[in-house]
């Protein structure tokens, strides 16, 4: 996959065309259809390491500010616009012996930063139902997902073309060359997630585990309100190629009842600079009745390595949890989950989620016993629905994990968030 010169030409020419078009075209819709909002996110996180050696805990408290501004489009056959995002994180409490939660960046000596942030611009163009975005991006597609589980989300830089010309069909094509991690102010090349202490068993050639080109292409088709299928390709140049297939079906089975089936298969292979070889299969089944939802799931890894994806983001595995994703080599994992929406009891905005996943059969090498891990999560969330404090949200997240090859952890996160429209 040697498309770097063409990709860069495409990226720069598209950005220049978008900016030139905006500068030469005036339109009231560009202003009238614009919107802006700021999210205030107060985040406390405590991670208790149960091993008894090394750092005993990570504990930090920080305040985040996420500003998003989106313009409308200029008039004419091709409309042009401009979006902007600003991210700022401020330390409220931390220390060199308590860092490492992912809320704040750390210096080489381990000292957490007092504040950090980044900003980005995105030029956009629209023709009919097809849009082109060039600049700062936050994709949420099966082969590449932004991560928004800490103080600030991670972001990417690149170009993304999306078409919805056919009813029910969404097509995506794009290229990314940099990412800024959720606890960083810098843009960096993209790397493969390969955790210390895990058994992904992914190795890399002389080029290392980083690349400045991630290509993606694919689409989703909604056959009906109950059935959707998708296929996406994603490739980190010189390291791995990935093909993602997904089928989602919702069967109504009575008043306020449904049965949802979510099937996922991902085939990952090397692209010359690694040994990536993985087949990931996952299946989730959810029965909903009123405010109740009961879910069962199974996930299975096979091949010579564990699951590969771009570090810093999320992935499409069904057992991606608060701490683990159960994507080690040959790992099998089972999930049970219960959700309740208290709107069914007349308390809209209040929700509960609890789940348990058990994994085994991890290949730990010749002569070693199989790896086993379990994790339990519980989330309780409430968002005020009306009045002067509307959109003020509270979320408590608790997780416990135990393993015979990874760190044992007890973790709590408490997040207070408020979204304020500016115009």
Coordinates of C-alpha atoms in Angstrom, one line a residue:
X1 CA 0.0 0.0 0.0
X2 CA 2.2 2.8 -1.3
X3 CA -0.2 5.7 -1.7
X4 CA 1.5 8.4 0.3
X5 CA 2.3 11.0 -2.4
X6 CA -1.1 10.8 -3.9
X7 CA -2.8 10.9 -0.5
X8 CA -0.9 14.0 0.5
X9 CA -1.7 15.7 -2.8
X10 CA -5.3 14.9 -2.3
X11 CA -5.3 16.2 1.2
X12 CA -3.6 19.5 0.5
X13 CA -5.4 20.3 -2.8
X14 CA -8.8 19.6 -1.2
X15 CA -8.0 21.9 1.7
X16 CA -6.9 24.6 -0.6
X17 CA -10.0 24.3 -2.8
X18 CA -12.3 24.4 0.3
X19 CA -10.6 27.5 1.7
X20 CA -10.5 29.3 -1.7
X21 CA -14.2 28.5 -2.2
X22 CA -15.2 29.9 1.1
X23 CA -13.2 33.1 0.6
X24 CA -14.9 33.8 -2.8
X25 CA -18.5 32.8 -1.9
X26 CA -20.8 34.8 0.4
X27 CA -23.9 33.2 1.9
X28 CA -26.2 34.0 4.7
X29 CA -26.6 30.3 5.4
X30 CA -22.9 30.1 6.2
X31 CA -23.7 32.2 9.3
X32 CA -27.3 31.5 9.9
X33 CA -26.8 27.7 10.0
X34 CA -23.8 27.9 12.2
X35 CA -23.8 26.6 15.8
X36 CA -21.4 26.5 18.7
X37 CA -21.4 24.8 22.1
X38 CA -19.0 24.2 24.9
X39 CA -18.9 21.1 27.1
X40 CA -17.5 21.4 30.6
X41 CA -16.2 18.1 31.9
X42 CA -15.1 17.6 35.5
X43 CA -13.3 14.2 35.8
X44 CA -12.1 12.3 38.9
X45 CA -10.4 8.9 38.4
X46 CA -8.9 6.5 40.9
X47 CA -7.2 3.3 39.8
X48 CA -6.1 1.0 42.6
X49 CA -3.3 -1.5 41.6
X50 CA -3.7 -4.7 43.6
X51 CA -0.3 -6.3 42.8
X52 CA 1.5 -5.0 45.8
X53 CA 4.5 -4.0 43.9
X54 CA 5.4 -0.7 42.1
X55 CA 3.0 2.1 42.0
X56 CA 0.1 1.4 44.4
X57 CA -2.5 3.7 42.8
X58 CA -3.2 6.3 40.1
X59 CA -5.4 9.2 41.2
X60 CA -6.1 12.4 39.4
X61 CA -8.8 15.1 39.2
X62 CA -9.1 17.5 36.3
X63 CA -11.3 20.0 34.5
X64 CA -11.9 19.8 30.8
X65 CA -13.3 22.3 28.2
X66 CA -14.4 21.2 24.8
X67 CA -15.4 23.9 22.4
X68 CA -17.0 23.0 19.1
X69 CA -18.0 25.5 16.4
X70 CA -19.7 24.5 13.1
X71 CA -20.5 26.8 10.2
X72 CA -23.3 26.3 7.7
X73 CA -22.6 26.0 4.0
X74 CA -22.3 28.7 1.4
X75 CA -24.8 28.7 -1.4
X76 CA -24.2 27.3 -4.9
X77 CA -23.8 23.8 -6.4
X78 CA -20.9 23.2 -4.0
X79 CA -21.3 24.6 -0.5
X80 CA -18.2 25.4 1.6
X81 CA -17.9 25.7 5.3
X82 CA -15.4 25.7 8.2
X83 CA -15.5 23.9 11.6
X84 CA -13.3 24.4 14.6
X85 CA -12.6 22.5 17.9
X86 CA -10.7 23.6 21.0
X87 CA -9.6 21.3 23.8
X88 CA -8.2 22.4 27.1
X89 CA -7.5 20.3 30.2
X90 CA -6.6 21.8 33.6
X91 CA -5.1 19.9 36.6
X92 CA -7.0 20.2 39.8
X93 CA -5.3 17.5 41.8
X94 CA -2.5 15.0 41.0
X95 CA 1.1 14.2 41.8
X96 CA 4.2 12.5 40.4
X97 CA 3.4 9.3 42.3
X98 CA -0.3 9.3 41.4
X99 CA -0.2 10.0 37.6
X100 CA -1.0 7.6 34.8
X101 CA -4.8 7.7 34.6
X102 CA -4.8 9.1 31.1
X103 CA -6.4 12.4 32.3
X104 CA -3.2 14.4 32.1
X105 CA 0.1 14.2 30.2
X106 CA 3.2 13.5 32.2
X107 CA 6.8 14.6 31.8
X108 CA 9.8 12.2 31.5
X109 CA 10.1 12.4 35.3
X110 CA 6.5 11.5 35.8
X111 CA 5.2 14.9 36.8
X112 CA 1.7 15.6 35.5
X113 CA 1.2 18.8 33.5
X114 CA -0.7 21.7 35.0
X115 CA -2.7 22.2 31.8
X116 CA -2.6 21.0 28.2
X117 CA -4.7 21.5 25.1
X118 CA -5.0 21.6 21.3
X119 CA -7.1 23.1 18.6
X120 CA -8.0 22.2 15.1
X121 CA -9.8 23.5 12.0
X122 CA -11.8 21.5 9.5
X123 CA -12.6 22.8 6.0
X124 CA -15.6 21.2 4.5
X125 CA -17.4 21.1 1.1
X126 CA -20.8 19.7 0.2
X127 CA -22.3 18.7 -3.1
X128 CA -25.8 17.3 -2.9
X129 CA -25.6 14.6 -0.2
X130 CA -21.8 14.1 -0.4
X131 CA -19.5 15.9 2.0
X132 CA -15.7 16.3 2.2
X133 CA -14.0 17.2 5.5
X134 CA -10.3 18.1 5.5
X135 CA -8.3 18.8 8.7
X136 CA -9.2 17.8 12.3
X137 CA -11.5 14.7 12.3
X138 CA -13.2 12.5 15.0
X139 CA -14.2 9.4 13.1
X140 CA -16.5 6.7 14.6
X141 CA -16.4 3.9 12.0
X142 CA -15.8 0.2 12.7
X143 CA -12.1 0.3 11.7
X144 CA -11.2 3.5 13.5
X145 CA -13.0 5.0 16.5
X146 CA -12.1 8.1 18.5
X147 CA -11.8 7.5 22.2
X148 CA -13.8 9.8 24.5
X149 CA -13.5 8.0 27.8
X150 CA -11.3 10.5 29.6
X151 CA -11.1 14.2 30.1
X152 CA -10.6 15.1 26.4
X153 CA -11.2 13.0 23.3
X154 CA -8.4 12.0 21.0
X155 CA -8.5 13.6 17.5
X156 CA -7.0 12.8 14.0
X157 CA -5.8 14.8 11.1
X158 CA -6.7 13.9 7.5
X159 CA -9.4 13.9 4.8
X160 CA -12.8 12.2 4.9
X161 CA -15.3 11.9 2.0
X162 CA -18.8 10.7 2.9
X163 CA -21.7 10.1 0.5
X164 CA -25.4 9.6 1.3
X165 CA -26.7 10.0 -2.3
X166 CA -28.6 6.7 -2.1
X167 CA -31.4 6.3 0.5
X168 CA -30.2 4.1 3.3
X169 CA -26.6 3.8 2.0
X170 CA -23.6 5.6 3.6
X171 CA -20.2 5.4 1.9
X172 CA -16.9 6.5 3.5
X173 CA -13.5 7.0 2.1
X174 CA -10.5 8.7 3.8
X175 CA -6.9 9.0 4.8
X176 CA -5.4 10.1 8.1
X177 CA -1.8 10.9 8.8
X178 CA -1.6 12.0 12.5
X179 CA -3.4 11.6 15.8
X180 CA -3.4 13.7 19.0
X181 CA -3.9 11.4 22.0
X182 CA -6.5 12.2 24.7
X183 CA -3.7 13.2 27.1
X184 CA -1.5 15.0 24.7
X185 CA -1.1 18.4 23.0
X186 CA 1.0 17.1 20.1
X187 CA 0.2 15.4 16.8
X188 CA 2.0 12.1 16.3
X189 CA 2.2 9.2 13.9
X190 CA -0.2 6.4 14.5
X191 CA 0.9 3.2 16.3
X192 CA -0.5 -0.2 16.9
X193 CA -2.0 -1.0 20.4
X194 CA 0.3 -3.6 21.8
X195 CA 0.1 -3.4 25.6
X196 CA 2.9 -4.3 28.0
X197 CA 1.9 -7.4 30.0
X198 CA -0.7 -8.4 27.4
X199 CA -0.4 -11.3 24.9
X200 CA -1.2 -9.7 21.6
X201 CA 2.1 -11.3 20.5
X202 CA 2.4 -8.7 17.7
X203 CA 5.9 -8.1 16.5
X204 CA 7.2 -5.5 14.0
X205 CA 9.9 -5.2 11.4
X206 CA 12.7 -2.7 11.1
X207 CA 10.2 0.1 10.3
X208 CA 8.8 -0.1 13.9
X209 CA 5.1 0.1 14.9
X210 CA 4.2 3.6 13.7
X211 CA 2.9 4.9 10.4
X212 CA 1.8 8.2 8.9
X213 CA -0.9 6.8 6.7
X214 CA -4.2 5.1 7.7
X215 CA -6.6 4.5 4.8
X216 CA -10.2 3.6 5.2
X217 CA -13.1 2.8 2.9
X218 CA -16.5 1.1 3.2
X219 CA -20.1 1.6 3.8
X220 CA -23.3 0.8 5.7
X221 CA -26.7 -0.1 4.1
X222 CA -29.9 0.0 6.0
X223 CA -32.1 -2.6 4.3
X224 CA -35.0 -1.7 6.6
X225 CA -35.5 0.0 10.0
X226 CA -34.8 -3.5 11.5
X227 CA -31.8 -4.7 9.4
X228 CA -28.4 -3.1 8.6
X229 CA -25.2 -4.5 7.2
X230 CA -21.7 -2.9 6.8
X231 CA -18.3 -3.6 5.4
X232 CA -15.2 -1.4 6.1
X233 CA -11.6 -1.7 5.2
X234 CA -8.9 -0.1 7.3
X235 CA -5.1 -0.2 6.8
X236 CA -2.2 1.2 8.7
X237 CA 0.4 1.5 5.9
X238 CA 3.2 -1.0 6.1
X239 CA 1.8 -2.6 9.3
X240 CA -1.6 -4.2 8.9
X241 CA -4.7 -4.5 6.7
X242 CA -8.2 -5.1 8.2
X243 CA -11.6 -6.1 6.9
X244 CA -14.6 -5.5 9.1
X245 CA -18.1 -7.0 8.5
X246 CA -21.2 -6.3 10.6
X247 CA -24.8 -7.4 10.6
X248 CA -27.4 -5.9 13.0
X249 CA -31.0 -7.0 13.1
X250 CA -33.8 -5.9 15.5
X251 CA -36.8 -8.1 15.8
X252 CA -39.9 -6.5 17.3
X253 CA -41.7 -9.3 19.3
X254 CA -44.5 -7.4 21.1
X255 CA -45.4 -4.2 22.7
X256 CA -42.3 -2.6 24.2
X257 CA -40.3 -5.7 23.4
X258 CA -37.5 -6.5 20.9
X259 CA -34.7 -8.9 20.3
X260 CA -31.5 -7.5 18.8
X261 CA -28.7 -9.6 17.1
X262 CA -25.3 -8.0 16.5
X263 CA -22.8 -10.1 14.6
X264 CA -19.2 -8.9 13.9
X265 CA -16.3 -10.5 12.1
X266 CA -12.9 -8.8 11.5
X267 CA -10.0 -10.3 9.5
X268 CA -6.6 -8.7 10.1
X269 CA -3.4 -9.4 8.2
X270 CA 0.1 -7.9 8.0
X271 CA 1.1 -5.3 5.4
X272 CA 4.8 -6.2 5.2
X273 CA 6.0 -4.7 8.5
X274 CA 4.5 -7.0 11.2
X275 CA 3.2 -10.5 11.9
X276 CA -0.4 -9.5 12.4
X277 CA -2.7 -12.5 11.7
X278 CA -6.1 -12.4 13.5
X279 CA -9.7 -13.5 13.0
X280 CA -12.1 -11.8 15.5
X281 CA -15.6 -13.0 15.8
X282 CA -18.2 -11.5 18.1
X283 CA -21.9 -11.9 18.7
X284 CA -24.3 -9.9 21.0
X285 CA -27.9 -10.8 21.6
X286 CA -30.1 -8.3 23.5
X287 CA -33.7 -8.8 24.7
X288 CA -35.5 -5.5 25.6
X289 CA -38.7 -5.3 27.6
X290 CA -39.8 -1.9 28.7
X291 CA -36.9 -0.3 30.5
X292 CA -35.1 -3.6 30.9
X293 CA -32.4 -4.9 28.5
X294 CA -30.7 -8.3 29.0
X295 CA -27.6 -9.0 26.9
X296 CA -25.4 -12.1 26.3
X297 CA -22.3 -12.1 24.1
X298 CA -19.5 -14.3 22.9
X299 CA -16.1 -13.2 21.4
X300 CA -13.4 -15.4 20.0
X301 CA -9.8 -14.6 18.7
X302 CA -8.0 -16.9 16.5
X303 CA -4.8 -16.7 14.4
X304 CA -1.1 -16.1 15.1
X305 CA -1.6 -12.8 17.0
X306 CA -4.2 -10.9 18.9
X307 CA -6.4 -8.1 17.6
X308 CA -4.7 -5.1 16.0
X309 CA -6.0 -1.5 16.0
X310 CA -4.7 2.0 16.2
X311 CA -3.5 3.0 19.7
X312 CA -5.3 5.8 21.4
X313 CA -8.7 5.1 19.9
X314 CA -11.4 2.5 20.5
X315 CA -12.1 -0.6 18.5
X316 CA -15.2 -2.6 17.3
X317 CA -14.8 -5.6 19.6
X318 CA -18.0 -6.5 21.5
X319 CA -16.1 -7.0 24.7
X320 CA -14.3 -3.7 24.7
X321 CA -15.0 -2.7 28.3
X322 CA -13.8 0.0 30.7
X323 CA -10.3 -1.6 31.2
X324 CA -9.9 -4.6 28.9
X325 CA -11.0 -5.6 25.4
X326 CA -10.3 -9.4 25.6
X327 CA -8.4 -9.2 22.3
X328 CA -5.3 -11.3 23.2
X329 CA -4.1 -14.2 21.0
X330 CA -6.6 -17.1 21.0
X331 CA -8.7 -15.5 23.7
X332 CA -12.3 -16.6 24.2
X333 CA -14.7 -14.4 26.3
X334 CA -18.3 -14.4 27.4
X335 CA -20.4 -11.4 28.4
X336 CA -23.6 -10.9 30.4
X337 CA -25.1 -7.5 30.8
X338 CA -28.1 -5.7 32.2
X339 CA -29.3 -2.2 31.5
X340 CA -32.3 -0.3 32.9
X341 CA -33.7 3.0 31.8
X342 CA -35.5 4.6 34.7
X343 CA -37.7 6.6 32.3
X344 CA -40.0 3.5 32.5
X345 CA -40.5 4.3 36.2
X346 CA -41.1 8.0 35.4
X347 CA -37.5 9.1 36.0
X348 CA -36.2 10.2 32.6
X349 CA -32.4 10.8 32.4
X350 CA -31.5 8.1 35.0
X351 CA -29.9 4.9 33.7
X352 CA -28.0 1.9 35.0
X353 CA -25.7 -0.5 33.3
X354 CA -23.9 -3.5 34.8
X355 CA -21.9 -6.3 33.0
X356 CA -19.5 -9.1 33.5
X357 CA -17.0 -10.6 31.1
X358 CA -14.9 -13.7 31.6
X359 CA -12.0 -14.6 29.2
X360 CA -9.8 -17.6 28.9
X361 CA -7.6 -19.7 26.5
X362 CA -5.0 -16.9 26.1
X363 CA -1.8 -18.2 24.5
X364 CA 1.0 -17.3 26.9
X365 CA 3.7 -19.3 25.1
X366 CA 5.1 -22.8 25.3
X367 CA 4.9 -24.4 28.7
X368 CA 2.8 -21.6 30.3
X369 CA -0.8 -22.1 31.5
X370 CA -3.6 -20.5 29.6
X371 CA -4.3 -16.8 30.4
X372 CA -7.5 -15.9 32.2
X373 CA -9.1 -12.6 32.9
X374 CA -12.5 -11.3 34.2
X375 CA -13.9 -7.8 34.4
X376 CA -17.0 -6.3 36.0
X377 CA -18.4 -2.9 35.2
X378 CA -21.2 -0.8 36.7
X379 CA -22.3 2.6 35.4
X380 CA -24.9 4.9 37.0
X381 CA -25.8 8.1 35.1
X382 CA -28.2 10.9 35.4
X383 CA -28.8 13.9 33.2
X384 CA -31.1 16.7 34.3
X385 CA -33.9 17.0 31.7
X386 CA -35.3 20.5 32.2
X387 CA -35.0 23.8 34.1
X388 CA -31.9 26.1 34.4
X389 CA -29.6 23.1 34.9
X390 CA -30.8 21.2 31.9
X391 CA -28.1 19.0 30.3
X392 CA -26.1 18.8 33.6
X393 CA -25.0 15.2 33.8
X394 CA -23.5 13.0 36.5
X395 CA -21.9 9.6 35.9
X396 CA -20.3 7.1 38.3
X397 CA -18.3 4.3 36.6
X398 CA -16.9 1.4 38.6
X399 CA -14.7 -1.4 37.3
X400 CA -12.9 -4.4 38.8
X401 CA -10.6 -6.8 36.9
X402 CA -8.6 -9.8 37.9
X403 CA -6.1 -11.8 35.7
X404 CA -3.3 -14.3 36.0
X405 CA -1.2 -12.4 33.4
X406 CA -2.2 -8.7 33.6
X407 CA -2.5 -6.2 36.4
X408 CA -5.4 -6.6 38.9
X409 CA -7.2 -3.3 39.2
X410 CA -10.1 -1.6 41.1
X411 CA -11.2 1.6 39.4
X412 CA -13.7 4.4 39.9
X413 CA -14.5 7.3 37.7
X414 CA -16.8 10.2 38.6
X415 CA -17.7 12.6 35.8
X416 CA -19.8 15.8 36.0
X417 CA -20.5 17.3 32.6
X418 CA -22.5 20.3 31.3
X419 CA -23.2 21.1 27.7
X420 CA -23.9 24.8 27.0
X421 CA -25.1 25.9 23.5
X422 CA -23.5 29.3 22.6
X423 CA -25.6 30.0 19.6

